[in-house]
Short mmCIF file of C-alpha atoms in Angstrom, two decimals:
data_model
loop_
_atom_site.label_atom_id
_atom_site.label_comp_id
_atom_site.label_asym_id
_atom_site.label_seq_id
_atom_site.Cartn_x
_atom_site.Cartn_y
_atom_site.Cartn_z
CA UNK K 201 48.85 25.07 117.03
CA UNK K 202 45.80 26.90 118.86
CA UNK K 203 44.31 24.59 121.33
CA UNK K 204 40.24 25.52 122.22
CA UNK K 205 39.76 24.68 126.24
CA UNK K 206 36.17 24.18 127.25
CA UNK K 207 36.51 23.94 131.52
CA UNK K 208 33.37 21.86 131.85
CA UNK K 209 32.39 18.54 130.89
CA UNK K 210 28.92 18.22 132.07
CA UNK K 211 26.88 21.16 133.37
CA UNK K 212 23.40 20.22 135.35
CA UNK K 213 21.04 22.93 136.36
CA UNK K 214 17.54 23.38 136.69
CA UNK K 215 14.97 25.24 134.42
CA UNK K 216 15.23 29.29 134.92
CA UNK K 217 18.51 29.02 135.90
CA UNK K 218 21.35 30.89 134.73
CA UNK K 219 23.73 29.37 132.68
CA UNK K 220 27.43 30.06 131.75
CA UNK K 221 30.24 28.04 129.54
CA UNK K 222 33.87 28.93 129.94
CA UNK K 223 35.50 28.99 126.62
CA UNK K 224 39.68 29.83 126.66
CA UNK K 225 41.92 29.73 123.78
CA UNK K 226 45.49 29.86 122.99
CA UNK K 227 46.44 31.77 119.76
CA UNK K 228 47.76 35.44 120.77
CA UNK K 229 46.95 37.02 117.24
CA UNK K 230 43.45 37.84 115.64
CA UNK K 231 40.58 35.01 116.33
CA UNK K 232 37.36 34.55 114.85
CA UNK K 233 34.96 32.83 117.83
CA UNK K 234 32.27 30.87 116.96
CA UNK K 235 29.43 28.79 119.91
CA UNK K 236 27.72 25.50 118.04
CA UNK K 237 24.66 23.80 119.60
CA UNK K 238 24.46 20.21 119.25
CA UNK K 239 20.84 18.96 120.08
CA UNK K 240 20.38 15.10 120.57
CA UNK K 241 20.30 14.04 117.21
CA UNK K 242 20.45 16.82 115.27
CA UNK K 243 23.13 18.53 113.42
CA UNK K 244 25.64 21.24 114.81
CA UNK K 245 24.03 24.34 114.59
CA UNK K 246 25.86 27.94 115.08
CA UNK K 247 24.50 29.68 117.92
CA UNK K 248 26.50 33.07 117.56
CA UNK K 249 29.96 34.34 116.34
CA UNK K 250 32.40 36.89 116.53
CA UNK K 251 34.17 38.90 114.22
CA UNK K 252 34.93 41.76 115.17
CA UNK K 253 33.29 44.63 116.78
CA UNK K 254 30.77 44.81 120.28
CA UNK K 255 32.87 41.89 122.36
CA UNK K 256 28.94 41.40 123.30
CA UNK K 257 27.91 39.28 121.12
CA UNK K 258 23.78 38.01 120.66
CA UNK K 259 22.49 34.93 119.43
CA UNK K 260 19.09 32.86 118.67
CA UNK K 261 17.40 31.31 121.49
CA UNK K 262 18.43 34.19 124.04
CA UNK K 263 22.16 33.23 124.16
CA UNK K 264 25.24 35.91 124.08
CA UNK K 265 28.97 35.70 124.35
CA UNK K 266 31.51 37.98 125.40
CA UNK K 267 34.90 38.19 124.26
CA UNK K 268 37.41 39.42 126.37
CA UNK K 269 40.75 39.34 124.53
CA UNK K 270 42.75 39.96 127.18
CA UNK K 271 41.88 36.79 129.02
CA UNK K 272 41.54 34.72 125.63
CA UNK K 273 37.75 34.12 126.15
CA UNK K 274 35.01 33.36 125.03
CA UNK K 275 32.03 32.25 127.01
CA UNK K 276 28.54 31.51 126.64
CA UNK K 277 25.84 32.68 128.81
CA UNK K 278 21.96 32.65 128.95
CA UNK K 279 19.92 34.01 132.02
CA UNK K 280 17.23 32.03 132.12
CA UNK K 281 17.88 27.89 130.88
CA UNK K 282 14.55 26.17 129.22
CA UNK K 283 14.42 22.50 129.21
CA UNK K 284 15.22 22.18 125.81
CA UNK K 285 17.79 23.74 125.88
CA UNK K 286 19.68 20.61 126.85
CA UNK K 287 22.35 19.80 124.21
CA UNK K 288 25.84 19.79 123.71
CA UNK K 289 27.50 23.03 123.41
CA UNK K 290 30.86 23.55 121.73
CA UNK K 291 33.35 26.50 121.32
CA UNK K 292 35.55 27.25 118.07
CA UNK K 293 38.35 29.18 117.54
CA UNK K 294 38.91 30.46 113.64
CA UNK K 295 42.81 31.21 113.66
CA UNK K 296 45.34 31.15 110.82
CA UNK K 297 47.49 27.62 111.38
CA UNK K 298 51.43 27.54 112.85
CA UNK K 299 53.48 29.47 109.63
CA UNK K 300 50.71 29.93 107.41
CA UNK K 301 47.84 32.54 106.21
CA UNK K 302 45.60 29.67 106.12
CA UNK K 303 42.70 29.92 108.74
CA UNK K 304 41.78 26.53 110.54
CA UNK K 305 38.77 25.77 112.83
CA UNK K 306 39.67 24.78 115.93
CA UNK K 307 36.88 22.96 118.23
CA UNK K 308 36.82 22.64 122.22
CA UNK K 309 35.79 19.04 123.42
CA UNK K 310 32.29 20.38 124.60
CA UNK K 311 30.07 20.63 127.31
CA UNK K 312 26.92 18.87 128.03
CA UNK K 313 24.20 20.79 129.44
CA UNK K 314 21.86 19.23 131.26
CA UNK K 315 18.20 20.70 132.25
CA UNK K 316 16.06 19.72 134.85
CA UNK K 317 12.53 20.22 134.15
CA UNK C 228 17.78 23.39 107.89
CA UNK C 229 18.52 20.81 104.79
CA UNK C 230 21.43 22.79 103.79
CA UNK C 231 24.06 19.81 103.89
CA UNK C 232 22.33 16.77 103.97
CA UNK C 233 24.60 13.46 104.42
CA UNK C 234 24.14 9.83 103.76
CA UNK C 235 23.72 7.51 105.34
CA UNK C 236 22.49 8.27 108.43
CA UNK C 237 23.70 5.43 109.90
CA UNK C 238 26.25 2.69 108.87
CA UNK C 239 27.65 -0.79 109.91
CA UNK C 240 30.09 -2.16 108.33
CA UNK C 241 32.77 -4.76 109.05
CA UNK C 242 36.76 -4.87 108.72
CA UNK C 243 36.97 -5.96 105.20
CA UNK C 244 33.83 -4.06 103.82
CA UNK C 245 34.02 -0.96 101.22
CA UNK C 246 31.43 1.82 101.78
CA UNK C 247 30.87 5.75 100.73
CA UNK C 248 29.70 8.34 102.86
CA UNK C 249 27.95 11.20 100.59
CA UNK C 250 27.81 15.04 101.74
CA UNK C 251 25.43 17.58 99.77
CA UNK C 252 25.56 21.02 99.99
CA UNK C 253 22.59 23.29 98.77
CA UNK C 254 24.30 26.84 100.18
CA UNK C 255 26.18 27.48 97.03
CA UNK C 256 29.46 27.15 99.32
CA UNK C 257 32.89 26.80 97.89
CA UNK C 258 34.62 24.70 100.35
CA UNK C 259 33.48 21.90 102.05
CA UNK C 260 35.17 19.78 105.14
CA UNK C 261 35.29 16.00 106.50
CA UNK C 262 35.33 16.17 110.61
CA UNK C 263 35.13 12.78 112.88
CA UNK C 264 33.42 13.46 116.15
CA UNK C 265 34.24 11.21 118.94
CA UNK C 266 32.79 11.29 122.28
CA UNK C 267 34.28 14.04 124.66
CA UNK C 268 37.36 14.60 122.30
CA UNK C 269 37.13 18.04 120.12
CA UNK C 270 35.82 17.73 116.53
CA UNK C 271 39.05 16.12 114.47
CA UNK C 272 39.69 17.87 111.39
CA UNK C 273 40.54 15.41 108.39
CA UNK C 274 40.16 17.30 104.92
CA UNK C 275 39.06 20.60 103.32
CA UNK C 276 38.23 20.85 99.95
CA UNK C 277 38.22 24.20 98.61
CA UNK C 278 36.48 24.49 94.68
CA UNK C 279 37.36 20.58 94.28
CA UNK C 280 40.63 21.10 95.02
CA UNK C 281 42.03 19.48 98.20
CA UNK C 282 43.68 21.76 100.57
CA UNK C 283 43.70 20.33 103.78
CA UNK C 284 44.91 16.27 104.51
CA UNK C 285 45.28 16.39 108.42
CA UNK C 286 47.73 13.13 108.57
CA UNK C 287 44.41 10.81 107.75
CA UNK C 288 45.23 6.87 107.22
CA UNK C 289 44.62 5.98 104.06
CA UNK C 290 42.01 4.19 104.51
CA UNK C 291 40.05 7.03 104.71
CA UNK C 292 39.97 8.46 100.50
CA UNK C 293 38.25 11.86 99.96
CA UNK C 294 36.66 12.76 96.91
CA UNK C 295 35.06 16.20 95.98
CA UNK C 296 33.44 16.19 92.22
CA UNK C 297 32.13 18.99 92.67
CA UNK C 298 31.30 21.84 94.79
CA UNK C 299 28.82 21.18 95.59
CA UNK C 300 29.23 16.93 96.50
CA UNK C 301 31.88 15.53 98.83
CA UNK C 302 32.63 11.62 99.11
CA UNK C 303 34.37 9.83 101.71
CA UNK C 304 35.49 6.41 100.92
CA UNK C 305 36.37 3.75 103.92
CA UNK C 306 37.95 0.54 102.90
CA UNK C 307 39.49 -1.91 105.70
CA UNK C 308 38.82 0.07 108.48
CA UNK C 309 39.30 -0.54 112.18
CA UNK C 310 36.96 -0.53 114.81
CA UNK C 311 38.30 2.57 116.43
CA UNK C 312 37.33 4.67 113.35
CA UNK C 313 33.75 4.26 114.93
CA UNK C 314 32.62 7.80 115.31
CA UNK C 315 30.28 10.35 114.05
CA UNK C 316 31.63 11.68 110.46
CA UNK C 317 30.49 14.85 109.97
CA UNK C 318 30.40 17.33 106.90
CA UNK C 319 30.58 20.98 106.45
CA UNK C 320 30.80 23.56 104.18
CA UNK C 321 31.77 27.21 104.26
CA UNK C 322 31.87 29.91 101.52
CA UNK C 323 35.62 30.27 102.04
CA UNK C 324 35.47 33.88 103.01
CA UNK C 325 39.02 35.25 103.76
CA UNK C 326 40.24 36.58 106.47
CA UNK C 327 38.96 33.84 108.95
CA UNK C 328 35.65 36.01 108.86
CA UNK C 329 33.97 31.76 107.20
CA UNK C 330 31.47 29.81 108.82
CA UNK C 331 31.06 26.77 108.39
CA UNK C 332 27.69 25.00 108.10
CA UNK C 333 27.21 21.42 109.33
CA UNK C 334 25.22 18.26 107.98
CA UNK C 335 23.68 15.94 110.63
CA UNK C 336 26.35 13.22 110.56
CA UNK C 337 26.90 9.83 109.77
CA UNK C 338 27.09 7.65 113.16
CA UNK C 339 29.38 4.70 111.49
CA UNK C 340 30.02 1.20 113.82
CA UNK C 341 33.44 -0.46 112.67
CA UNK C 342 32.61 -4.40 113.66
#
């Protein structure tokens, strides 16, 4: 089964700071890549994805992501952190499941993002 | 975003109590999911409905009954539960796009407390 690592639990920087997320996954075939945001009390919300195409991928709120296959990664960046930007931020891995054609989400365990005003 | 709306928001219950958590979806989706978020473990998988049908049962107790009546409503029963099921239930749906090119859309939860 693919396994999602996320490399940092907690992340604490300071406003205008730049952030980045290591995201790694297991599955050696074609992935779908997906970054939720996870804002204290509020609902998982997608911040970008990948399909296929420019490895560079954009999001809302000034985030991008770059997938580099050959390392199995994913990861999240954003030049410049705003306070509220503080959340939890989780990777996800789209991959079809061990002997099947069946896709299955697959999440990391998250990272908490801190920012210091 | 009201796109999957869940209730309750919030839910105490004890051992021996039966309860229903409802999921809506208003994104015309044809699938629709049951995760349990605990804190700093990954999002647990624990069914997938795809047009009512079940397709996904990821080794849940059975304590835990799904029911989808339609696309667009998902139910999750809880009877006798324990207090480690304590955790944040989520919902999600997804328009079940092959190809792993889906995305799922999530509602804001249900934090449940198992006394």
């Amino acid at each position: 089964a693919q396994s999602v690592s996320q490399h940092n639990h907690h992340v604490i920087l300071s406003e205008a700071a730049s952030l980045e997320l290591g995201c790694n996954y297991s599955y050696g075939g074609t992935v779908n890549l997906f970054w939720y945001v996870q804002y204290p009390g509020q609902h998982l919300q997608l911040l970008l994805k990948y399909f296929s195409g420019d490895p560079l991928v954009k999001g809302i709120k000034g985030f991008e992501a770059e997938f580099i296959k050959s390392k199995f990664s994913f990861n999240l960046r954003k030049p410049s952190v705003q306070w509220s930007d503080t959340a939890e931020y989780f990777c996800a891995v789209n991959a079809p499941a061990a002997g099947s054609n069946d896709y299955k989400l697959s999440f990391g365990a998250g990272t908490t993002v801190t920012v210091r005003a | 975003e009201t796109g999957v709306t869940q209730t309750p928001r919030h839910l105490v219950m004890g051992m021996t109590n039966k309860k229903s958590l409802k999921c809506e979806q208003h994104l015309g989706h044809n699938a629709m999911y049951w995760y349990k978020q605990s804190a700093k473990k990954p999002l647990e998988l624990m069914f997938v409905y795809s047009l009512e049908e079940r397709v996904e049962n990821n080794s849940v107790p059975s304590r835990f009954s799904p029911e989808c009546p339609n696309s667009s409503h998902l139910f999750l029963h809880l009877h006798t539960l324990q207090p480690e099921d304590s955790a944040l239930y989520l919902c999600a749906s997804s328009p079940r796009q092959a190809g792993g090119h889906d995305t799922q859309y999530f509602g804001p939860g249900t934090r449940l407390t198992v006394l």
